[in-house]
Amino acid sequence: MSEDIERLEASFRGVSFPLESVKGKSGRRAIAHEYPKRDGGFAEDNGGVLNNETIRAVFVGPAAEQEFESLVAALNVAGPGELVHPWFGILQVQVGEVDYEFNNDEFNIARVSFQIYAAGNDFTIERVDSQNDTCEKSDQAKEANLTHFEEQTQELTPEQELTLGESIDNALNDLDNFVADLPGLPKEIGQWVDRLEHAKYSVSSLLAYPGELMREVTNLVQDVGNLVTEMPQSLEVYDQMSNRWKGMSEAYNPTWNSDQAKTQELTYQTLQTAAVIAKVDAIVAAPVTGEDGGFSDSEQAKDASETLNNQLNDLAENAIESGNRLSWRSLRVLRTAAAKDLSERIRQLPNVVVISPRNLIPVALLAYQQTGDTEQRNQIIKRNKLSRPSFITVHHQVEVVKRG
């Protein structure tokens, strides 16, 4: 009996799907030359076959239709996309025809089959799964951050416990204010607020267990990403947290002694690190294509990559200065993994070009010239906030998102 082999979960553009079968084509394009009333002949090698596969997926269950719609939406996005192939790893592929089937005799079942073509490389070339790799490095950084805090708070004086309690109370109030300013009312906010209130009431009882207290607060920080799922708004929330707690870690209270000041600095540095790591998780969890909460174009991803790289670098420097070598190593590794994941996203996202017309030009014509689709006119008007949407005046700089 053969052993079960653990394979990667199939997904396209970040949308997972239950793979049923894969049927592929490869080899050479041989042209047979045969002649009537003559034995033999020869085969001409006319180059390699373009690697392609037909993938079948079957969705079963109450959410089958919603999962089917998510996959079909991802498959219809223009240009190559990232496919997690259970056998060949992470691949860049171009989607071809998509077929789907529903049957009245079957309940909660949706079938999809689609063709894919290798975009640049053969299917057999495997790359590292940057998303899973970044998630692993993020978990290691979280644990290192909390471990250092626990080690530094094992023996606290009554004054230090008081300082710790005040710092945590202030941090929880900050979280409350951050979430209160969020646009709209996410459906998950009720449960999150209940957890926040419970944490506020638990501060005094958990002061004897600082590690558990900090773990509860960092979990709340982590879950803020569930309340804001749109990029880049969700990242801005984490930046606000990070900047707030960075300032608080550097604040000075003349009434405190040196031990109390160190406790405040340690608490807010731990929270600042947790906010930046949670930001990494929010990026990794977002769809690669920019659909349904992801980055809309490569410029957004580039800005996020640069900011995140600086934040992780600063945290690593602070860690080594404070003698926290474990966090220093984990943050450096996380920075490398996050940069690699974001570079993959940047490569797959639509590019932004800046156009400066030399002549008066209709927006619809510019859209057709740059994207081949006049329907992109509205997107250009919205992105550039054009006050006169019919025409673009001479030398007026306009940003255009080019897909594919």
mmCIF file of C-alpha atoms in Angstrom:
data_model
loop_
_atom_site.group_PDB
_atom_site.id
_atom_site.type_symbol
_atom_site.label_atom_id
_atom_site.label_comp_id
_atom_site.label_asym_id
_atom_site.label_seq_id
_atom_site.Cartn_x
_atom_site.Cartn_y
_atom_site.Cartn_z
ATOM 1 C CA MET A 1 0.000 0.000 0.000
ATOM 2 C CA SER A 2 1.488 3.350 -1.042
ATOM 3 C CA GLU A 3 2.071 6.073 1.524
ATOM 4 C CA ASP A 4 -0.086 9.199 1.428
ATOM 5 C CA ILE A 5 1.890 12.126 0.051
ATOM 6 C CA GLU A 6 1.132 15.557 1.469
ATOM 7 C CA ARG A 7 0.740 17.958 -1.430
ATOM 8 C CA LEU A 8 0.173 21.688 -1.682
ATOM 9 C CA GLU A 9 -3.408 22.963 -1.676
ATOM 10 C CA ALA A 10 -4.342 24.063 -5.180
ATOM 11 C CA SER A 11 -5.108 27.762 -5.646
ATOM 12 C CA PHE A 12 -5.080 30.422 -8.355
ATOM 13 C CA ARG A 13 -4.453 34.089 -7.603
ATOM 14 C CA GLY A 14 -4.876 33.236 -3.912
ATOM 15 C CA VAL A 15 -8.285 31.530 -4.404
ATOM 16 C CA SER A 16 -8.173 27.922 -3.201
ATOM 17 C CA PHE A 17 -10.116 25.195 -4.972
ATOM 18 C CA PRO A 18 -10.591 21.409 -4.535
ATOM 19 C CA LEU A 19 -8.624 19.910 -7.411
ATOM 20 C CA GLU A 20 -10.119 16.726 -8.864
ATOM 21 C CA SER A 21 -7.778 15.943 -11.758
ATOM 22 C CA VAL A 22 -5.014 17.364 -13.929
ATOM 23 C CA LYS A 23 -4.430 16.388 -17.557
ATOM 24 C CA GLY A 24 -1.459 17.924 -19.339
ATOM 25 C CA LYS A 25 0.312 18.077 -22.670
ATOM 26 C CA SER A 26 4.017 18.366 -23.374
ATOM 27 C CA GLY A 27 6.583 16.982 -25.815
ATOM 28 C CA ARG A 28 7.514 17.943 -29.391
ATOM 29 C CA ARG A 29 5.406 19.080 -32.335
ATOM 30 C CA ALA A 30 6.288 16.298 -34.749
ATOM 31 C CA ILE A 31 4.990 16.502 -38.295
ATOM 32 C CA ALA A 32 4.770 13.112 -39.995
ATOM 33 C CA HIS A 33 5.744 13.000 -43.666
ATOM 34 C CA GLU A 34 4.170 9.940 -45.323
ATOM 35 C CA TYR A 35 3.776 9.151 -48.980
ATOM 36 C CA PRO A 36 1.267 6.989 -50.886
ATOM 37 C CA LYS A 37 2.395 3.573 -52.080
ATOM 38 C CA ARG A 38 5.696 3.936 -50.305
ATOM 39 C CA ASP A 39 7.018 2.311 -47.170
ATOM 40 C CA GLY A 40 8.591 4.476 -44.509
ATOM 41 C CA GLY A 41 8.771 8.239 -44.269
ATOM 42 C CA PHE A 42 10.085 10.591 -41.615
ATOM 43 C CA ALA A 43 8.957 12.841 -38.766
ATOM 44 C CA GLU A 44 9.961 16.492 -38.757
ATOM 45 C CA ASP A 45 10.650 18.150 -35.399
ATOM 46 C CA ASN A 46 8.746 21.415 -35.559
ATOM 47 C CA GLY A 47 9.600 22.647 -32.061
ATOM 48 C CA GLY A 48 8.288 21.998 -28.600
ATOM 49 C CA VAL A 49 4.614 21.827 -27.633
ATOM 50 C CA LEU A 50 3.501 24.756 -25.513
ATOM 51 C CA ASN A 51 3.038 23.203 -22.111
ATOM 52 C CA ASN A 52 -0.626 23.239 -21.180
ATOM 53 C CA GLU A 53 -2.948 21.490 -18.754
ATOM 54 C CA THR A 54 -6.649 21.035 -18.206
ATOM 55 C CA ILE A 55 -7.536 21.294 -14.533
ATOM 56 C CA ARG A 56 -10.817 20.061 -13.112
ATOM 57 C CA ALA A 57 -12.214 21.259 -9.801
ATOM 58 C CA VAL A 58 -15.367 20.154 -7.993
ATOM 59 C CA PHE A 59 -16.939 22.283 -5.256
ATOM 60 C CA VAL A 60 -19.188 20.436 -2.832
ATOM 61 C CA GLY A 61 -21.171 21.833 0.084
ATOM 62 C CA PRO A 62 -23.442 24.733 1.056
ATOM 63 C CA ALA A 63 -20.802 27.284 -0.035
ATOM 64 C CA ALA A 64 -20.166 25.599 -3.391
ATOM 65 C CA GLU A 65 -21.687 28.411 -5.469
ATOM 66 C CA GLN A 66 -19.821 31.169 -3.615
ATOM 67 C CA GLU A 67 -16.505 29.289 -3.915
ATOM 68 C CA PHE A 68 -17.227 28.650 -7.591
ATOM 69 C CA GLU A 69 -17.864 32.367 -8.205
ATOM 70 C CA SER A 70 -14.611 33.347 -6.444
ATOM 71 C CA LEU A 71 -12.572 30.982 -8.597
ATOM 72 C CA VAL A 72 -14.235 31.998 -11.863
ATOM 73 C CA ALA A 73 -13.676 35.681 -11.020
ATOM 74 C CA ALA A 74 -9.960 34.990 -10.473
ATOM 75 C CA LEU A 75 -9.739 32.979 -13.682
ATOM 76 C CA ASN A 76 -11.224 35.857 -15.716
ATOM 77 C CA VAL A 77 -8.659 38.447 -14.583
ATOM 78 C CA ALA A 78 -6.520 39.493 -17.539
ATOM 79 C CA GLY A 79 -2.868 38.480 -17.766
ATOM 80 C CA PRO A 80 -0.769 35.698 -16.221
ATOM 81 C CA GLY A 81 -1.405 34.714 -12.602
ATOM 82 C CA GLU A 82 0.141 32.641 -9.849
ATOM 83 C CA LEU A 83 -1.012 29.036 -9.606
ATOM 84 C CA VAL A 84 -0.175 26.809 -6.639
ATOM 85 C CA HIS A 85 0.156 23.446 -8.355
ATOM 86 C CA PRO A 86 -0.039 20.383 -6.065
ATOM 87 C CA TRP A 87 2.636 18.615 -8.121
ATOM 88 C CA PHE A 88 4.802 21.370 -9.598
ATOM 89 C CA GLY A 89 4.704 24.079 -6.928
ATOM 90 C CA ILE A 90 4.285 27.811 -7.616
ATOM 91 C CA LEU A 91 3.879 28.621 -11.300
ATOM 92 C CA GLN A 92 3.124 31.590 -13.517
ATOM 93 C CA VAL A 93 0.374 30.560 -15.938
ATOM 94 C CA GLN A 94 -1.967 32.052 -18.488
ATOM 95 C CA VAL A 95 -5.572 30.898 -18.247
ATOM 96 C CA GLY A 96 -7.328 29.761 -21.426
ATOM 97 C CA GLU A 97 -10.909 28.572 -21.808
ATOM 98 C CA VAL A 98 -13.009 28.004 -18.694
ATOM 99 C CA ASP A 99 -15.876 25.487 -18.680
ATOM 100 C CA TYR A 100 -18.305 25.000 -15.824
ATOM 101 C CA GLU A 101 -21.239 22.711 -15.152
ATOM 102 C CA PHE A 102 -24.276 22.630 -12.851
ATOM 103 C CA ASN A 103 -26.706 19.730 -12.702
ATOM 104 C CA ASN A 104 -30.301 19.935 -11.463
ATOM 105 C CA ASP A 105 -30.040 16.379 -10.153
ATOM 106 C CA GLU A 106 -27.141 17.335 -7.885
ATOM 107 C CA PHE A 107 -27.449 19.617 -4.863
ATOM 108 C CA ASN A 108 -24.645 21.960 -3.727
ATOM 109 C CA ILE A 109 -22.193 20.789 -6.384
ATOM 110 C CA ALA A 110 -20.376 22.950 -8.945
ATOM 111 C CA ARG A 111 -17.826 21.711 -11.464
ATOM 112 C CA VAL A 112 -15.186 23.827 -13.187
ATOM 113 C CA SER A 113 -12.525 22.922 -15.719
ATOM 114 C CA PHE A 114 -10.037 25.351 -17.221
ATOM 115 C CA GLN A 115 -6.989 25.342 -19.429
ATOM 116 C CA ILE A 116 -3.680 26.816 -18.356
ATOM 117 C CA TYR A 117 -0.547 27.525 -20.365
ATOM 118 C CA ALA A 118 2.969 27.948 -18.987
ATOM 119 C CA ALA A 119 3.882 31.654 -18.932
ATOM 120 C CA GLY A 120 7.635 31.839 -19.461
ATOM 121 C CA ASN A 121 8.691 28.552 -17.844
ATOM 122 C CA ASP A 122 7.856 24.880 -18.098
ATOM 123 C CA PHE A 123 5.418 23.497 -15.556
ATOM 124 C CA THR A 124 8.164 21.380 -14.026
ATOM 125 C CA ILE A 125 10.066 24.398 -12.685
ATOM 126 C CA GLU A 126 9.106 24.860 -9.043
ATOM 127 C CA ARG A 127 9.554 27.963 -6.937
ATOM 128 C CA VAL A 128 9.321 28.530 -3.215
ATOM 129 C CA ASP A 129 5.820 29.269 -1.896
ATOM 130 C CA SER A 130 6.563 32.818 -0.729
ATOM 131 C CA GLN A 131 3.237 33.199 1.082
ATOM 132 C CA ASN A 132 3.620 30.110 3.261
ATOM 133 C CA ASP A 133 7.289 30.889 3.835
ATOM 134 C CA THR A 134 6.446 34.406 5.027
ATOM 135 C CA CYS A 135 3.702 33.053 7.315
ATOM 136 C CA GLU A 136 6.192 30.672 8.944
ATOM 137 C CA LYS A 137 8.748 33.454 9.453
ATOM 138 C CA SER A 138 6.008 35.692 10.858
ATOM 139 C CA ASP A 139 4.997 33.069 13.437
ATOM 140 C CA GLN A 140 8.634 32.724 14.499
ATOM 141 C CA ALA A 141 8.971 36.496 14.898
ATOM 142 C CA LYS A 142 5.780 36.672 16.989
ATOM 143 C CA GLU A 143 7.005 33.933 19.316
ATOM 144 C CA ALA A 144 10.438 35.553 19.666
ATOM 145 C CA ASN A 145 8.808 38.894 20.494
ATOM 146 C CA LEU A 146 6.608 37.391 23.235
ATOM 147 C CA THR A 147 9.406 35.186 24.596
ATOM 148 C CA HIS A 148 11.658 38.199 25.103
ATOM 149 C CA PHE A 149 8.880 40.072 26.892
ATOM 150 C CA GLU A 150 8.209 37.109 29.208
ATOM 151 C CA GLU A 151 11.895 36.778 30.052
ATOM 152 C CA GLN A 152 12.198 40.471 30.894
ATOM 153 C CA THR A 153 9.068 40.569 33.087
ATOM 154 C CA GLN A 154 9.543 37.484 35.257
ATOM 155 C CA GLU A 155 10.433 39.497 38.365
ATOM 156 C CA LEU A 156 8.763 42.889 38.563
ATOM 157 C CA THR A 157 8.681 45.299 41.477
ATOM 158 C CA PRO A 158 5.299 46.700 42.573
ATOM 159 C CA GLU A 159 6.188 49.970 40.831
ATOM 160 C CA GLN A 160 6.991 48.134 37.621
ATOM 161 C CA GLU A 161 3.696 46.190 37.781
ATOM 162 C CA LEU A 162 1.876 49.493 38.166
ATOM 163 C CA THR A 163 3.698 50.897 35.135
ATOM 164 C CA LEU A 164 2.939 47.758 33.135
ATOM 165 C CA GLY A 165 -0.747 47.966 34.001
ATOM 166 C CA GLU A 166 -0.944 51.634 33.017
ATOM 167 C CA SER A 167 0.858 50.975 29.739
ATOM 168 C CA ILE A 168 -1.450 48.085 28.818
ATOM 169 C CA ASP A 169 -4.524 50.133 29.751
ATOM 170 C CA ASN A 170 -3.337 52.950 27.490
ATOM 171 C CA ALA A 171 -2.624 50.509 24.657
ATOM 172 C CA LEU A 172 -6.111 48.993 24.931
ATOM 173 C CA ASN A 173 -7.631 52.474 24.842
ATOM 174 C CA ASP A 174 -5.551 53.198 21.749
ATOM 175 C CA LEU A 175 -6.928 50.067 20.096
ATOM 176 C CA ASP A 176 -10.458 51.132 20.988
ATOM 177 C CA ASN A 177 -9.888 54.538 19.371
ATOM 178 C CA PHE A 178 -8.275 53.070 16.253
ATOM 179 C CA VAL A 179 -11.194 50.735 15.647
ATOM 180 C CA ALA A 180 -13.772 53.425 16.416
ATOM 181 C CA ASP A 181 -12.377 55.470 13.514
ATOM 182 C CA LEU A 182 -12.692 52.637 10.990
ATOM 183 C CA PRO A 183 -14.976 53.274 7.998
ATOM 184 C CA GLY A 184 -18.245 51.352 8.204
ATOM 185 C CA LEU A 185 -19.147 48.684 10.721
ATOM 186 C CA PRO A 186 -17.570 45.296 9.892
ATOM 187 C CA LYS A 187 -19.646 42.311 10.954
ATOM 188 C CA GLU A 188 -16.764 40.983 13.089
ATOM 189 C CA ILE A 189 -16.496 44.162 15.152
ATOM 190 C CA GLY A 190 -18.961 43.045 17.848
ATOM 191 C CA GLN A 191 -16.964 39.982 18.813
ATOM 192 C CA TRP A 192 -13.690 41.902 18.691
ATOM 193 C CA VAL A 193 -15.043 44.670 20.958
ATOM 194 C CA ASP A 194 -16.233 42.042 23.458
ATOM 195 C CA ARG A 195 -12.730 40.604 23.580
ATOM 196 C CA LEU A 196 -11.307 44.097 24.034
ATOM 197 C CA GLU A 197 -13.607 44.827 26.972
ATOM 198 C CA HIS A 198 -12.738 41.477 28.534
ATOM 199 C CA ALA A 199 -9.037 42.302 28.212
ATOM 200 C CA LYS A 200 -9.564 45.664 29.927
ATOM 201 C CA TYR A 201 -11.220 43.999 32.906
ATOM 202 C CA SER A 202 -8.524 41.313 33.033
ATOM 203 C CA VAL A 203 -5.504 43.619 33.230
ATOM 204 C CA SER A 204 -5.354 43.803 37.020
ATOM 205 C CA SER A 205 -5.807 40.052 37.483
ATOM 206 C CA LEU A 206 -3.211 39.164 34.830
ATOM 207 C CA LEU A 207 -0.463 41.496 36.055
ATOM 208 C CA ALA A 208 0.991 38.524 37.908
ATOM 209 C CA TYR A 209 1.315 36.798 34.523
ATOM 210 C CA PRO A 210 2.721 39.484 32.208
ATOM 211 C CA GLY A 211 3.417 37.047 29.371
ATOM 212 C CA GLU A 212 -0.199 35.880 29.214
ATOM 213 C CA LEU A 213 -1.408 39.470 29.408
ATOM 214 C CA MET A 214 0.801 40.563 26.514
ATOM 215 C CA ARG A 215 -0.208 37.540 24.446
ATOM 216 C CA GLU A 216 -3.887 38.459 24.848
ATOM 217 C CA VAL A 217 -3.252 42.056 23.785
ATOM 218 C CA THR A 218 -1.127 41.086 20.767
ATOM 219 C CA ASN A 219 -3.872 38.701 19.642
ATOM 220 C CA LEU A 220 -6.258 41.659 19.606
ATOM 221 C CA VAL A 221 -3.746 43.638 17.558
ATOM 222 C CA GLN A 222 -3.420 40.725 15.144
ATOM 223 C CA ASP A 223 -7.172 40.436 14.632
ATOM 224 C CA VAL A 224 -7.657 44.074 13.690
ATOM 225 C CA GLY A 225 -6.890 42.864 10.158
ATOM 226 C CA ASN A 226 -10.244 41.046 10.141
ATOM 227 C CA LEU A 227 -12.046 44.358 10.628
ATOM 228 C CA VAL A 228 -10.405 46.194 7.720
ATOM 229 C CA THR A 229 -9.792 44.072 4.636
ATOM 230 C CA GLU A 230 -9.257 46.745 1.972
ATOM 231 C CA MET A 231 -5.740 47.669 0.909
ATOM 232 C CA PRO A 232 -4.086 50.028 1.674
ATOM 233 C CA GLN A 233 -6.511 51.183 4.410
ATOM 234 C CA SER A 234 -5.825 48.105 6.541
ATOM 235 C CA LEU A 235 -2.079 48.772 6.427
ATOM 236 C CA GLU A 236 -2.619 52.387 7.459
ATOM 237 C CA VAL A 237 -4.335 51.179 10.646
ATOM 238 C CA TYR A 238 -1.272 49.118 11.581
ATOM 239 C CA ASP A 239 1.013 52.045 10.737
ATOM 240 C CA GLN A 240 -1.001 54.242 13.095
ATOM 241 C CA MET A 241 -0.598 51.668 15.865
ATOM 242 C CA SER A 242 3.111 51.285 15.225
ATOM 243 C CA ASN A 243 3.780 55.032 15.167
ATOM 244 C CA ARG A 244 1.680 55.611 18.287
ATOM 245 C CA TRP A 245 3.454 52.948 20.327
ATOM 246 C CA LYS A 246 6.866 53.899 19.008
ATOM 247 C CA GLY A 247 6.273 57.411 20.338
ATOM 248 C CA MET A 248 5.038 56.068 23.677
ATOM 249 C CA SER A 249 8.128 53.844 24.062
ATOM 250 C CA GLU A 250 10.301 56.944 23.746
ATOM 251 C CA ALA A 251 8.164 59.082 26.073
ATOM 252 C CA TYR A 252 9.667 60.188 29.391
ATOM 253 C CA ASN A 253 7.840 60.498 32.708
ATOM 254 C CA PRO A 254 9.903 62.450 35.254
ATOM 255 C CA THR A 255 8.061 60.825 38.182
ATOM 256 C CA TRP A 256 9.279 57.309 37.291
ATOM 257 C CA ASN A 257 12.515 55.670 38.275
ATOM 258 C CA SER A 258 14.775 53.907 35.739
ATOM 259 C CA ASP A 259 13.123 50.496 36.244
ATOM 260 C CA GLN A 260 9.673 51.902 35.551
ATOM 261 C CA ALA A 261 10.946 53.681 32.424
ATOM 262 C CA LYS A 262 12.460 50.419 31.154
ATOM 263 C CA THR A 263 9.169 48.598 31.733
ATOM 264 C CA GLN A 264 7.231 51.184 29.738
ATOM 265 C CA GLU A 265 9.791 51.086 26.916
ATOM 266 C CA LEU A 266 9.737 47.270 26.818
ATOM 267 C CA THR A 267 5.920 47.133 26.783
ATOM 268 C CA TYR A 268 5.455 49.578 23.938
ATOM 269 C CA GLN A 269 8.340 48.155 21.901
ATOM 270 C CA THR A 270 6.712 44.722 22.162
ATOM 271 C CA LEU A 271 3.383 46.169 21.022
ATOM 272 C CA GLN A 272 5.027 48.111 18.197
ATOM 273 C CA THR A 273 6.717 44.936 16.965
ATOM 274 C CA ALA A 274 3.418 43.053 17.183
ATOM 275 C CA ALA A 275 1.700 45.727 15.062
ATOM 276 C CA VAL A 276 4.337 45.532 12.314
ATOM 277 C CA ILE A 277 4.240 41.716 12.268
ATOM 278 C CA ALA A 278 0.435 41.856 12.062
ATOM 279 C CA LYS A 279 0.858 44.169 9.075
ATOM 280 C CA VAL A 280 2.976 41.495 7.378
ATOM 281 C CA ASP A 281 0.234 38.930 8.012
ATOM 282 C CA ALA A 282 -2.377 41.280 6.526
ATOM 283 C CA ILE A 283 -0.305 41.636 3.355
ATOM 284 C CA VAL A 284 0.285 37.903 3.023
ATOM 285 C CA ALA A 285 -3.416 37.122 3.556
ATOM 286 C CA ALA A 286 -4.516 39.547 0.822
ATOM 287 C CA PRO A 287 -5.289 38.248 -2.695
ATOM 288 C CA VAL A 288 -2.372 38.615 -5.071
ATOM 289 C CA THR A 289 -4.399 40.055 -7.944
ATOM 290 C CA GLY A 290 -5.762 43.074 -6.117
ATOM 291 C CA GLU A 291 -9.313 41.716 -6.219
ATOM 292 C CA ASP A 292 -11.468 41.660 -3.084
ATOM 293 C CA GLY A 293 -9.156 43.506 -0.747
ATOM 294 C CA GLY A 294 -5.741 43.184 -2.378
ATOM 295 C CA PHE A 295 -3.443 45.847 -3.829
ATOM 296 C CA SER A 296 -5.003 47.432 -6.902
ATOM 297 C CA ASP A 297 -1.719 48.075 -8.722
ATOM 298 C CA SER A 298 2.031 47.574 -8.472
ATOM 299 C CA GLU A 299 2.682 51.110 -7.179
ATOM 300 C CA GLN A 300 0.662 50.446 -4.031
ATOM 301 C CA ALA A 301 2.598 47.240 -3.441
ATOM 302 C CA LYS A 302 5.952 48.984 -4.032
ATOM 303 C CA ASP A 303 5.111 51.709 -1.489
ATOM 304 C CA ALA A 304 4.024 49.085 1.047
ATOM 305 C CA SER A 305 7.192 47.058 0.438
ATOM 306 C CA GLU A 306 9.460 50.053 1.008
ATOM 307 C CA THR A 307 7.650 51.135 4.174
ATOM 308 C CA LEU A 308 7.563 47.614 5.609
ATOM 309 C CA ASN A 309 11.228 47.046 4.841
ATOM 310 C CA ASN A 310 12.179 50.202 6.785
ATOM 311 C CA GLN A 311 9.918 49.283 9.707
ATOM 312 C CA LEU A 312 11.329 45.761 10.058
ATOM 313 C CA ASN A 313 14.871 47.069 9.704
ATOM 314 C CA ASP A 314 14.311 49.622 12.499
ATOM 315 C CA LEU A 315 12.795 46.964 14.759
ATOM 316 C CA ALA A 316 15.744 44.637 14.131
ATOM 317 C CA GLU A 317 18.179 47.423 15.031
ATOM 318 C CA ASN A 318 16.278 48.177 18.251
ATOM 319 C CA ALA A 319 16.285 44.475 19.121
ATOM 320 C CA ILE A 320 20.047 44.099 18.761
ATOM 321 C CA GLU A 321 20.654 47.307 20.725
ATOM 322 C CA SER A 322 18.584 45.925 23.601
ATOM 323 C CA GLY A 323 20.394 42.571 23.506
ATOM 324 C CA ASN A 324 17.418 40.683 22.061
ATOM 325 C CA ARG A 325 19.311 38.533 19.563
ATOM 326 C CA LEU A 326 16.455 36.074 19.044
ATOM 327 C CA SER A 327 14.076 38.782 17.837
ATOM 328 C CA TRP A 328 16.858 40.390 15.818
ATOM 329 C CA ARG A 329 17.421 37.200 13.847
ATOM 330 C CA SER A 330 13.720 36.458 13.360
ATOM 331 C CA LEU A 331 12.955 40.025 12.220
ATOM 332 C CA ARG A 332 15.783 40.000 9.689
ATOM 333 C CA VAL A 333 14.583 36.683 8.276
ATOM 334 C CA LEU A 334 11.003 37.982 8.193
ATOM 335 C CA ARG A 335 12.100 41.123 6.348
ATOM 336 C CA THR A 336 13.745 39.004 3.633
ATOM 337 C CA ALA A 337 10.711 36.712 3.300
ATOM 338 C CA ALA A 338 8.244 39.623 3.190
ATOM 339 C CA ALA A 339 10.333 41.432 0.559
ATOM 340 C CA LYS A 340 10.337 38.309 -1.598
ATOM 341 C CA ASP A 341 6.576 37.832 -1.266
ATOM 342 C CA LEU A 342 5.907 41.467 -2.133
ATOM 343 C CA SER A 343 8.256 41.330 -5.128
ATOM 344 C CA GLU A 344 6.193 38.405 -6.454
ATOM 345 C CA ARG A 345 3.010 40.427 -5.972
ATOM 346 C CA ILE A 346 4.510 43.480 -7.673
ATOM 347 C CA ARG A 347 5.446 41.346 -10.663
ATOM 348 C CA GLN A 348 1.868 40.085 -11.051
ATOM 349 C CA LEU A 349 -0.026 43.302 -10.343
ATOM 350 C CA PRO A 350 -1.009 45.808 -13.038
ATOM 351 C CA ASN A 351 1.563 48.495 -13.787
ATOM 352 C CA VAL A 352 0.920 52.211 -13.449
ATOM 353 C CA VAL A 353 2.158 54.472 -16.247
ATOM 354 C CA VAL A 354 2.140 58.278 -16.236
ATOM 355 C CA ILE A 355 0.946 59.848 -19.493
ATOM 356 C CA SER A 356 1.409 63.507 -20.414
ATOM 357 C CA PRO A 357 -0.495 64.160 -23.686
ATOM 358 C CA ARG A 358 0.998 66.597 -26.180
ATOM 359 C CA ASN A 359 -2.403 67.354 -27.648
ATOM 360 C CA LEU A 360 -5.955 67.623 -26.348
ATOM 361 C CA ILE A 361 -7.258 64.062 -26.175
ATOM 362 C CA PRO A 362 -10.563 62.428 -25.155
ATOM 363 C CA VAL A 363 -10.311 60.227 -22.074
ATOM 364 C CA ALA A 364 -11.945 57.326 -23.921
ATOM 365 C CA LEU A 365 -9.325 57.534 -26.682
ATOM 366 C CA LEU A 366 -6.490 57.580 -24.150
ATOM 367 C CA ALA A 367 -8.026 54.549 -22.434
ATOM 368 C CA TYR A 368 -8.184 52.683 -25.742
ATOM 369 C CA GLN A 369 -4.609 53.624 -26.689
ATOM 370 C CA GLN A 370 -3.144 52.520 -23.372
ATOM 371 C CA THR A 371 -5.331 49.555 -22.402
ATOM 372 C CA GLY A 372 -7.204 48.561 -25.542
ATOM 373 C CA ASP A 373 -10.491 49.038 -23.710
ATOM 374 C CA THR A 374 -12.554 52.237 -23.797
ATOM 375 C CA GLU A 375 -14.450 51.054 -20.705
ATOM 376 C CA GLN A 376 -11.324 51.898 -18.687
ATOM 377 C CA ARG A 377 -12.291 55.558 -19.180
ATOM 378 C CA ASN A 378 -14.183 55.642 -15.889
ATOM 379 C CA GLN A 379 -11.263 54.072 -14.047
ATOM 380 C CA ILE A 380 -8.910 56.795 -15.376
ATOM 381 C CA ILE A 381 -11.333 59.560 -14.373
ATOM 382 C CA LYS A 382 -11.780 58.124 -10.878
ATOM 383 C CA ARG A 383 -8.069 57.495 -10.266
ATOM 384 C CA ASN A 384 -6.967 60.961 -11.404
ATOM 385 C CA LYS A 385 -10.011 62.850 -10.044
ATOM 386 C CA LEU A 386 -10.460 64.695 -13.332
ATOM 387 C CA SER A 387 -12.687 67.760 -12.993
ATOM 388 C CA ARG A 388 -13.360 67.761 -16.770
ATOM 389 C CA PRO A 389 -13.795 64.084 -17.595
ATOM 390 C CA SER A 390 -14.426 64.472 -21.333
ATOM 391 C CA PHE A 391 -10.949 65.603 -22.413
ATOM 392 C CA ILE A 392 -7.433 65.695 -21.006
ATOM 393 C CA THR A 393 -5.622 68.963 -21.567
ATOM 394 C CA VAL A 394 -2.094 69.314 -22.910
ATOM 395 C CA HIS A 395 0.768 68.268 -20.566
ATOM 396 C CA HIS A 396 -1.662 67.245 -17.804
ATOM 397 C CA GLN A 397 -0.134 64.156 -16.156
ATOM 398 C CA VAL A 398 -2.511 61.209 -15.932
ATOM 399 C CA GLU A 399 -1.939 57.830 -14.256
ATOM 400 C CA VAL A 400 -3.182 54.785 -16.167
ATOM 401 C CA VAL A 401 -3.338 51.242 -14.800
ATOM 402 C CA LYS A 402 -2.258 48.739 -17.468
ATOM 403 C CA ARG A 403 -3.229 45.126 -16.913
ATOM 404 C CA GLY A 404 -1.618 42.132 -18.525
#
